[in-house]
């Protein structure tokens, strides 16, 4: 038998003026003045002020408390209410002092200090806010794709062959056999188009890239989608546009307070996101490269904002030689591909495109790259048994949240980052 809780949340107190209520949370701040002591209590909804006459209980900050008191209107108190005449019960052990003050409006500590202390540091409202934005974004991703007839799938994160490129995989011992951490759910999501037509997955992926940058992690969260019966990559881009708009709307609706705290400026998602062919991008940039460098991405983003008033830009038609073997070439211009990247505020946020779907095309693509068929045998079975034209995309969740919240480092949008140097906490 579960007893209904009598707990009232901090944000709900305004609806209970004059009543005796019970709140629970962490002692965010204790401030003793001459004749009164203020206890600020933090719970998942926000902060509540409690006033005791006299010295009040001398408890260390972060101790977990349950407090019963009378909700009293006070225009000077945050949100206009406070709890008076309280009785205080301690629920945790008396808290040790956190590595830095969690009650100050901002955190001055350097990023490594924050990350080392993450389990406690994340209690700071400004440090948890990006993760609330992230959670709301994922909810929007799911809701949009659910509405478009997609099925959510969960695929293995330990695999027997590399999915994206051989060089950047973490190898591990799997009962005496060599195995790898999955770089993406690419092959599985394609195979599941053969079952469900439209699928999506949100989950961890692993990249052993030795990049020590503000936008690379060795483990990140990939928001993947794949859909069948498309004419070409442009249908995938249209779905992606809906997804991004759904994510923005969900952040506004479900994480409004966190977004406000971080002064997030939510982007407008144009009905039609501007697009630029890779060859045209090279011409504008005045260079001739097989891929876009980070500085090129920043320049093109500024160009899209200037020319089209858009914070998003599709770059389509990347050269085939820089794309994985499953990529569909551009009809009539086989050196280019039916693939795209979506740039957002200066950064590559999404990669996607149309895939090969005929068995014989896969055999030819692997042969042309001098790659053996063996490791891909299982993957290629789907194509031997009939697959529709299809395509999909993957959006890097941490990059999205970082760009959205304007943070300088992707690690601030990851609860417990894993990178070249960091394996704890
Ligand atoms: P790709 O390898 O380009 O494509 O990855 C897709 C998106 O994932 C993000 N991303 C990263 N985020 C943080 N740290 C990293 N090391 C990192 N690497 C990539 C980026 C990127 O745009 N299978 C294809 C997708 C597809 O075609 O469906 C793939 O994985 O935001």
Short mmCIF file of C-alpha atoms and ligand atoms in Angstrom, two decimals:
data_model
loop_
_atom_site.label_atom_id
_atom_site.label_comp_id
_atom_site.label_asym_id
_atom_site.label_seq_id
_atom_site.Cartn_x
_atom_site.Cartn_y
_atom_site.Cartn_z
CA UNK A 1 0.00 0.00 0.00
CA UNK A 2 1.50 3.31 -1.08
CA UNK A 3 0.41 6.22 1.09
CA UNK A 4 -0.32 9.45 -0.76
CA UNK A 5 2.42 11.95 0.04
CA UNK A 6 1.51 15.08 1.90
CA UNK A 7 4.61 16.81 0.50
CA UNK A 8 4.09 20.20 -1.13
CA UNK A 9 6.70 21.43 -3.62
CA UNK A 10 8.39 24.81 -3.30
CA UNK A 11 6.76 26.08 -6.49
CA UNK A 12 3.29 25.10 -5.20
CA UNK A 13 3.42 27.09 -1.95
CA UNK A 14 1.68 30.15 -3.38
CA UNK A 15 -1.50 28.05 -3.67
CA UNK A 16 -1.47 27.16 0.05
CA UNK A 17 -1.34 30.53 1.86
CA UNK A 18 -2.68 30.21 5.42
CA UNK A 19 -2.32 26.41 5.47
CA UNK A 20 0.04 24.23 7.46
CA UNK A 21 2.08 22.21 4.94
CA UNK A 22 5.08 19.93 4.72
CA UNK A 23 7.99 20.54 2.35
CA UNK A 24 11.17 18.49 1.84
CA UNK A 25 14.47 19.24 0.22
CA UNK A 26 18.07 20.26 0.64
CA UNK A 27 19.18 23.12 2.84
CA UNK A 28 20.32 25.37 0.01
CA UNK A 29 21.31 28.24 2.24
CA UNK A 30 21.19 29.14 5.91
CA UNK A 31 21.34 32.80 6.80
CA UNK A 32 21.28 33.80 10.48
CA UNK A 33 20.40 37.43 11.19
CA UNK A 34 20.10 39.01 14.64
CA UNK A 35 16.53 38.01 15.41
CA UNK A 36 15.59 35.55 12.67
CA UNK A 37 17.21 32.79 10.66
CA UNK A 38 16.33 32.09 7.03
CA UNK A 39 16.50 28.57 5.69
CA UNK A 40 16.25 28.31 1.91
CA UNK A 41 15.08 24.84 0.86
CA UNK A 42 15.73 23.48 -2.63
CA UNK A 43 13.59 20.79 -4.21
CA UNK A 44 13.06 19.69 -7.80
CA UNK A 45 10.65 22.56 -8.43
CA UNK A 46 12.78 25.42 -7.08
CA UNK A 47 13.48 27.25 -3.83
CA UNK A 48 11.35 27.94 -0.75
CA UNK A 49 12.11 30.30 2.13
CA UNK A 50 11.57 29.23 5.73
CA UNK A 51 11.80 31.70 8.62
CA UNK A 52 12.55 30.82 12.21
CA UNK A 53 12.70 33.25 15.06
CA UNK A 54 15.99 33.29 16.87
CA UNK A 55 19.04 31.26 15.89
CA UNK A 56 17.08 28.28 14.51
CA UNK A 57 18.72 24.92 13.95
CA UNK A 58 22.42 25.21 13.14
CA UNK A 59 22.56 22.73 10.27
CA UNK A 60 25.14 22.53 7.48
CA UNK A 61 24.05 23.37 3.97
CA UNK A 62 22.99 20.45 1.73
CA UNK A 63 21.53 18.52 4.68
CA UNK A 64 18.18 17.02 3.65
CA UNK A 65 15.23 18.27 5.68
CA UNK A 66 11.50 17.81 6.08
CA UNK A 67 9.81 20.94 7.39
CA UNK A 68 6.26 21.58 8.53
CA UNK A 69 5.16 25.18 8.80
CA UNK A 70 2.52 27.74 7.93
CA UNK A 71 2.50 29.25 4.47
CA UNK A 72 2.56 33.00 5.01
CA UNK A 73 2.33 35.71 2.39
CA UNK A 74 5.30 38.09 2.46
CA UNK A 75 5.88 40.40 -0.50
CA UNK A 76 9.60 40.52 0.39
CA UNK A 77 10.04 36.74 0.15
CA UNK A 78 10.91 35.02 -3.14
CA UNK A 79 7.65 34.23 -4.98
CA UNK A 80 5.81 36.21 -2.27
CA UNK A 81 5.44 33.39 0.28
CA UNK A 82 7.43 31.82 3.08
CA UNK A 83 7.02 29.12 5.68
CA UNK A 84 6.74 30.39 9.25
CA UNK A 85 6.68 28.72 12.69
CA UNK A 86 8.49 25.68 11.30
CA UNK A 87 9.34 22.32 12.83
CA UNK A 88 12.45 20.85 11.23
CA UNK A 89 13.28 17.17 10.86
CA UNK A 90 16.66 16.01 9.50
CA UNK A 91 16.36 13.20 6.91
CA UNK A 92 20.01 12.75 5.88
CA UNK A 93 23.25 12.69 7.78
CA UNK A 94 24.58 16.19 8.45
CA UNK A 95 26.06 17.23 5.10
CA UNK A 96 29.74 17.83 4.56
CA UNK A 97 30.55 21.16 2.92
CA UNK A 98 30.33 20.87 -0.89
CA UNK A 99 33.44 21.65 -2.99
CA UNK A 100 32.05 25.12 -3.66
CA UNK A 101 29.06 27.17 -2.56
CA UNK A 102 25.97 25.89 -4.30
CA UNK A 103 23.84 28.84 -3.23
CA UNK A 104 25.77 31.56 -5.08
CA UNK A 105 24.09 32.70 -8.32
CA UNK A 106 26.96 31.52 -10.54
CA UNK A 107 29.74 28.99 -10.23
CA UNK A 108 33.20 30.48 -10.48
CA UNK A 109 35.08 27.15 -10.23
CA UNK A 110 36.97 25.98 -13.32
CA UNK A 111 35.39 23.26 -15.49
CA UNK A 112 37.65 20.38 -14.28
CA UNK A 113 36.75 21.20 -10.65
CA UNK A 114 33.06 21.21 -11.54
CA UNK A 115 33.37 17.90 -13.42
CA UNK A 116 35.38 16.25 -10.64
CA UNK A 117 32.62 17.16 -8.21
CA UNK A 118 29.75 16.47 -10.63
CA UNK A 119 27.48 14.39 -8.35
CA UNK A 120 27.18 17.35 -5.98
CA UNK A 121 28.10 20.25 -8.31
CA UNK A 122 25.13 19.41 -10.55
CA UNK A 123 22.83 20.36 -7.69
CA UNK A 124 23.56 23.99 -8.53
CA UNK A 125 20.49 25.28 -10.44
CA UNK A 126 22.66 26.76 -13.21
CA UNK A 127 24.60 23.53 -13.65
CA UNK A 128 21.53 21.30 -13.72
CA UNK A 129 19.62 23.62 -16.07
CA UNK A 130 21.34 22.44 -19.30
CA UNK A 131 20.35 18.88 -18.42
CA UNK A 132 16.74 19.90 -17.98
CA UNK A 133 16.92 21.52 -21.43
CA UNK A 134 18.47 18.32 -22.75
CA UNK A 135 15.73 16.13 -21.24
CA UNK A 136 13.02 18.35 -22.72
CA UNK A 137 14.78 18.17 -26.11
CA UNK A 138 14.74 14.38 -26.08
CA UNK A 139 11.06 14.43 -25.10
CA UNK A 140 10.41 16.65 -28.14
CA UNK A 141 12.44 14.37 -30.39
CA UNK A 142 10.40 11.36 -29.28
CA UNK A 143 7.03 13.11 -29.42
CA UNK A 144 7.60 14.43 -32.94
CA UNK A 145 8.68 11.07 -34.33
CA UNK A 146 5.93 9.20 -32.46
CA UNK A 147 3.50 11.56 -34.17
CA UNK A 148 5.00 10.70 -37.56
CA UNK A 149 4.54 6.95 -37.15
CA UNK A 150 8.04 6.01 -36.00
CA UNK A 151 8.77 3.08 -33.66
CA UNK A 152 11.37 3.49 -30.92
CA UNK A 153 14.07 0.81 -30.93
CA UNK A 154 16.98 -0.20 -28.67
CA UNK A 155 19.98 -1.78 -30.35
CA UNK A 156 23.22 -3.33 -29.03
CA UNK A 157 26.05 -1.09 -27.93
CA UNK A 158 28.56 -3.92 -28.19
CA UNK A 159 29.15 -5.00 -31.76
CA UNK A 160 31.43 -7.26 -33.77
CA UNK A 161 32.46 -4.76 -36.48
CA UNK A 162 32.99 -1.01 -36.80
CA UNK A 163 30.00 0.92 -38.13
CA UNK A 164 31.38 4.30 -39.15
CA UNK A 165 35.09 3.79 -39.82
CA UNK A 166 37.62 1.26 -38.63
CA UNK A 167 40.05 3.61 -36.94
CA UNK A 168 38.01 5.13 -34.13
CA UNK A 169 36.62 2.15 -32.24
CA UNK A 170 37.09 1.01 -28.66
CA UNK A 171 37.92 -2.68 -28.65
CA UNK A 172 37.00 -4.92 -25.74
CA UNK A 173 37.11 -8.53 -24.73
CA UNK A 174 33.72 -10.25 -25.06
CA UNK A 175 34.03 -13.70 -23.52
CA UNK A 176 37.36 -14.15 -25.26
CA UNK A 177 36.27 -12.66 -28.58
CA UNK A 178 37.22 -9.23 -29.89
CA UNK A 179 34.27 -6.85 -29.79
CA UNK A 180 33.75 -3.09 -30.14
CA UNK A 181 31.69 -0.37 -28.54
CA UNK A 182 29.16 0.78 -31.14
CA UNK A 183 30.04 4.04 -32.91
CA UNK A 184 26.41 4.42 -34.02
CA UNK A 185 23.26 2.33 -34.41
CA UNK A 186 23.64 2.80 -38.19
CA UNK A 187 23.36 -0.80 -39.39
CA UNK A 188 20.66 -1.77 -36.92
CA UNK A 189 18.45 1.21 -37.67
CA UNK A 190 18.71 0.52 -41.39
CA UNK A 191 17.85 -3.15 -40.87
CA UNK A 192 14.83 -2.14 -38.79
CA UNK A 193 13.47 -0.06 -41.67
CA UNK A 194 12.93 -3.52 -43.17
CA UNK A 195 10.68 -4.33 -40.20
CA UNK A 196 9.01 -1.09 -39.05
CA UNK A 197 9.63 1.31 -42.00
CA UNK A 198 10.27 4.20 -39.58
CA UNK A 199 12.43 3.88 -36.46
CA UNK A 200 14.29 6.03 -33.99
CA UNK A 201 16.69 5.46 -31.15
CA UNK A 202 18.20 7.61 -28.44
CA UNK A 203 21.26 6.17 -26.78
CA UNK A 204 24.98 6.26 -26.12
CA UNK A 205 27.56 5.85 -28.89
CA UNK A 206 31.32 5.65 -28.56
CA UNK A 207 34.08 7.27 -30.58
CA UNK A 208 37.73 6.56 -29.87
CA UNK A 209 38.74 9.76 -31.66
CA UNK A 210 41.67 11.30 -29.81
CA UNK A 211 40.12 14.78 -30.18
CA UNK A 212 40.73 17.06 -27.24
CA UNK A 213 38.23 19.77 -28.20
CA UNK A 214 35.21 21.58 -26.75
CA UNK A 215 32.88 19.73 -29.15
CA UNK A 216 34.08 16.09 -29.00
CA UNK A 217 33.31 13.41 -26.44
CA UNK A 218 34.37 9.76 -26.46
CA UNK A 219 30.83 8.83 -25.43
CA UNK A 220 27.89 10.94 -26.52
CA UNK A 221 24.15 10.59 -26.94
CA UNK A 222 23.01 10.05 -30.50
CA UNK A 223 19.43 10.85 -31.52
CA UNK A 224 18.96 8.63 -34.56
CA UNK A 225 16.11 8.23 -37.03
CA UNK A 226 15.71 6.17 -40.20
CA UNK A 227 12.78 5.96 -42.61
CA UNK A 228 11.84 3.96 -45.66
CA UNK A 229 9.99 4.70 -48.89
CA UNK A 230 11.64 8.05 -49.51
CA UNK A 231 12.25 9.65 -52.90
CA UNK A 232 15.64 10.93 -51.76
CA UNK A 233 17.49 12.69 -48.92
CA UNK A 234 15.22 15.73 -49.10
CA UNK A 235 12.40 13.79 -47.43
CA UNK A 236 14.76 12.97 -44.58
CA UNK A 237 15.62 16.66 -44.29
CA UNK A 238 11.91 17.52 -44.11
CA UNK A 239 11.43 15.08 -41.22
CA UNK A 240 14.52 16.48 -39.50
CA UNK A 241 13.09 20.00 -39.79
CA UNK A 242 9.93 18.82 -37.96
CA UNK A 243 12.04 17.11 -35.32
CA UNK A 244 14.14 20.19 -34.60
CA UNK A 245 11.01 22.38 -34.41
CA UNK A 246 9.47 19.82 -32.01
CA UNK A 247 12.59 19.88 -29.83
CA UNK A 248 12.53 23.68 -29.62
CA UNK A 249 8.81 23.67 -28.73
CA UNK A 250 9.39 21.03 -26.08
CA UNK A 251 12.19 23.04 -24.46
CA UNK A 252 9.86 26.06 -24.31
CA UNK A 253 7.04 23.97 -22.87
CA UNK A 254 8.83 21.61 -20.49
CA UNK A 255 12.05 23.39 -19.51
CA UNK A 256 10.98 27.05 -19.67
CA UNK A 257 12.36 27.90 -16.21
CA UNK A 258 15.75 26.28 -16.94
CA UNK A 259 15.92 28.00 -20.32
CA UNK A 260 15.09 31.36 -18.70
CA UNK A 261 17.71 30.87 -16.00
CA UNK A 262 20.34 30.32 -18.71
CA UNK A 263 18.92 33.19 -20.79
CA UNK A 264 18.47 30.82 -23.71
CA UNK A 265 17.35 32.44 -26.91
CA UNK A 266 15.32 29.74 -28.65
CA UNK A 267 15.91 29.69 -32.40
CA UNK A 268 13.20 30.12 -35.02
CA UNK A 269 13.11 27.02 -37.19
CA UNK A 270 12.27 28.26 -40.70
CA UNK A 271 9.44 26.41 -42.48
CA UNK A 272 12.09 25.61 -45.04
CA UNK A 273 15.65 25.53 -43.71
CA UNK A 274 18.00 27.10 -46.29
CA UNK A 275 20.32 24.71 -48.08
CA UNK A 276 23.55 24.96 -49.96
CA UNK A 277 25.24 22.35 -52.15
CA UNK A 278 28.72 21.37 -50.99
CA UNK A 279 30.21 22.49 -54.31
CA UNK A 280 28.57 25.90 -53.91
CA UNK A 281 29.80 26.12 -50.31
CA UNK A 282 33.36 25.53 -51.54
CA UNK A 283 32.90 28.27 -54.12
CA UNK A 284 31.64 30.73 -51.48
CA UNK A 285 34.48 29.81 -49.15
CA UNK A 286 37.00 30.08 -51.97
CA UNK A 287 38.60 26.72 -51.08
CA UNK A 288 38.65 23.21 -52.54
CA UNK A 289 38.51 20.60 -49.77
CA UNK A 290 36.78 17.22 -49.38
CA UNK A 291 35.17 18.24 -46.07
CA UNK A 292 34.25 21.33 -44.06
CA UNK A 293 36.69 22.53 -41.41
CA UNK A 294 35.23 23.98 -38.18
CA UNK A 295 36.10 27.51 -39.38
CA UNK A 296 34.19 26.83 -42.61
CA UNK A 297 31.16 25.71 -40.62
CA UNK A 298 31.25 28.91 -38.60
CA UNK A 299 31.60 31.03 -41.74
CA UNK A 300 28.72 29.25 -43.49
CA UNK A 301 26.49 29.66 -40.44
CA UNK A 302 27.14 33.38 -40.45
CA UNK A 303 26.42 33.44 -44.17
CA UNK A 304 23.04 31.70 -43.61
CA UNK A 305 22.12 34.16 -40.89
CA UNK A 306 23.10 37.12 -43.08
CA UNK A 307 21.56 35.91 -46.33
CA UNK A 308 18.56 33.96 -45.06
CA UNK A 309 18.03 35.10 -41.45
CA UNK A 310 18.36 31.45 -40.39
CA UNK A 311 20.38 29.95 -37.54
CA UNK A 312 20.15 26.60 -39.36
CA UNK A 313 21.76 25.65 -42.66
CA UNK A 314 21.71 22.40 -44.61
CA UNK A 315 24.87 21.63 -46.54
CA UNK A 316 23.97 18.89 -49.03
CA UNK A 317 25.89 16.75 -51.49
CA UNK A 318 29.13 16.04 -49.57
CA UNK A 319 31.77 14.29 -51.71
CA UNK A 320 31.29 10.52 -51.73
CA UNK A 321 34.89 9.90 -50.77
CA UNK A 322 34.33 11.53 -47.37
CA UNK A 323 31.12 9.66 -46.62
CA UNK A 324 30.67 6.07 -45.35
CA UNK A 325 30.14 3.25 -47.84
CA UNK A 326 26.38 3.05 -47.21
CA UNK A 327 25.88 6.57 -48.65
CA UNK A 328 23.77 6.99 -51.80
CA UNK A 329 25.51 8.89 -54.62
CA UNK A 330 23.94 11.95 -56.21
CA UNK A 331 22.17 10.91 -59.43
CA UNK A 332 24.09 12.32 -62.41
CA UNK A 333 27.02 13.51 -60.25
CA UNK A 334 28.35 10.35 -58.59
CA UNK A 335 31.34 12.11 -57.03
CA UNK A 336 28.81 13.88 -54.77
CA UNK A 337 26.30 12.20 -52.46
CA UNK A 338 22.65 12.44 -51.43
CA UNK A 339 23.79 13.28 -47.93
CA UNK A 340 23.68 16.36 -45.74
CA UNK A 341 24.89 17.99 -42.58
CA UNK A 342 22.77 20.41 -40.60
CA UNK A 343 24.75 23.32 -39.20
CA UNK A 344 23.37 25.16 -36.17
CA UNK A 345 24.97 28.30 -34.75
CA UNK A 346 28.33 27.57 -36.33
CA UNK A 347 28.56 23.84 -35.58
CA UNK A 348 27.76 20.54 -37.32
CA UNK A 349 24.77 19.25 -35.40
CA UNK A 350 23.39 16.48 -37.61
CA UNK A 351 24.66 14.13 -40.31
CA UNK A 352 22.28 12.22 -42.54
CA UNK A 353 21.32 11.21 -46.01
CA UNK A 354 19.91 8.65 -48.35
CA UNK A 355 21.45 5.17 -48.17
CA UNK A 356 22.13 2.51 -50.74
CA UNK A 357 19.27 -0.01 -50.59
CA UNK A 358 20.12 -2.63 -53.22
CA UNK A 359 22.23 -5.62 -52.20
CA UNK A 360 24.39 -5.50 -55.31
CA UNK A 361 25.10 -1.78 -54.75
CA UNK A 362 26.51 -2.61 -51.30
CA UNK A 363 28.76 -5.34 -52.71
CA UNK A 364 30.01 -2.89 -55.36
CA UNK A 365 30.53 -0.07 -52.83
CA UNK A 366 32.58 -2.29 -50.52
CA UNK A 367 34.61 -3.66 -53.43
CA UNK A 368 35.31 -0.15 -54.72
CA UNK A 369 36.68 0.78 -51.28
CA UNK A 370 38.71 -2.41 -51.07
CA UNK A 371 36.79 -3.50 -47.98
CA UNK A 372 35.93 -7.16 -47.32
CA UNK A 373 32.27 -8.18 -47.19
CA UNK A 374 32.84 -10.58 -44.28
CA UNK A 375 32.44 -8.22 -41.31
CA UNK A 376 29.27 -6.72 -42.82
CA UNK A 377 27.62 -10.05 -43.72
CA UNK A 378 24.92 -9.82 -41.06
CA UNK A 379 24.15 -6.21 -41.92
CA UNK A 380 23.93 -6.93 -45.62
CA UNK A 381 21.38 -9.74 -45.15
CA UNK A 382 18.54 -7.16 -44.94
CA UNK A 383 19.43 -5.85 -48.38
CA UNK A 384 19.48 -9.31 -49.92
CA UNK A 385 15.90 -9.77 -48.71
CA UNK A 386 14.31 -6.60 -50.06
CA UNK A 387 14.77 -3.08 -48.66
CA UNK A 388 12.96 0.08 -49.78
CA UNK A 389 14.79 3.30 -50.64
CA UNK A 390 15.54 4.80 -47.24
CA UNK A 391 17.56 7.33 -45.33
CA UNK A 392 18.01 8.86 -41.92
CA UNK A 393 20.04 11.07 -39.67
CA UNK A 394 21.79 11.33 -36.31
CA UNK A 395 21.78 14.41 -34.10
CA UNK A 396 24.38 14.84 -31.37
CA UNK A 397 22.38 15.66 -28.22
CA UNK A 398 25.22 17.31 -26.29
CA UNK A 399 26.14 19.54 -29.22
CA UNK A 400 22.52 20.57 -29.55
CA UNK A 401 22.19 21.48 -25.89
CA UNK A 402 25.54 23.28 -25.93
CA UNK A 403 24.61 25.42 -28.93
CA UNK A 404 21.13 26.06 -27.57
CA UNK A 405 22.32 27.13 -24.12
CA UNK A 406 25.31 29.00 -25.51
CA UNK A 407 27.84 27.13 -23.39
CA UNK A 408 31.50 27.14 -24.38
CA UNK A 409 32.10 23.43 -23.81
CA UNK A 410 30.07 20.33 -24.63
CA UNK A 411 31.15 18.88 -21.29
CA UNK A 412 28.78 21.27 -19.53
CA UNK A 413 25.90 19.50 -21.26
CA UNK A 414 27.07 16.01 -20.23
CA UNK A 415 26.38 14.76 -16.70
CA UNK A 416 29.53 12.65 -16.50
CA UNK A 417 31.70 13.30 -19.58
CA UNK A 418 33.93 10.61 -21.00
CA UNK A 419 36.86 11.94 -23.02
CA UNK A 420 40.57 11.43 -23.62
CA UNK A 421 41.37 12.26 -20.00
CA UNK A 422 38.21 11.60 -18.04
CA UNK A 423 36.90 8.25 -16.85
CA UNK A 424 35.59 9.35 -13.42
CA UNK A 425 33.34 10.24 -11.75
P1 LIG B 1 28.30 11.27 -37.54
O1 LIG B 1 29.47 10.40 -37.26
O2 LIG B 1 28.53 12.49 -38.35
O3 LIG B 1 27.18 10.44 -38.30
O4 LIG B 1 27.64 11.68 -36.17
C1 LIG B 1 26.38 12.35 -36.13
C2 LIG B 1 26.38 13.54 -35.18
O5 LIG B 1 26.86 13.14 -33.91
C3 LIG B 1 27.58 14.20 -33.30
N1 LIG B 1 28.94 13.75 -33.00
C4 LIG B 1 29.59 13.97 -31.84
N2 LIG B 1 29.21 14.61 -30.71
C5 LIG B 1 30.09 14.64 -29.70
N3 LIG B 1 31.31 14.05 -29.72
C6 LIG B 1 31.74 13.39 -30.83
N4 LIG B 1 32.92 12.79 -30.82
C7 LIG B 1 30.85 13.34 -31.95
N5 LIG B 1 30.93 12.77 -33.17
C8 LIG B 1 29.77 13.03 -33.78
C9 LIG B 1 27.56 15.36 -34.26
C10 LIG B 1 27.31 14.67 -35.58
O6 LIG B 1 26.70 15.52 -36.52
N6 LIG B 1 25.61 7.18 -38.78
C11 LIG B 1 25.81 8.59 -39.05
C12 LIG B 1 24.51 9.36 -39.00
C13 LIG B 1 23.54 9.02 -40.10
O7 LIG B 1 23.92 9.16 -41.29
O8 LIG B 1 22.38 8.66 -39.79
C14 LIG B 1 26.75 9.18 -37.99
O9 LIG B 1 26.95 8.63 -36.93
O10 LIG B 1 26.48 16.20 -33.89
#
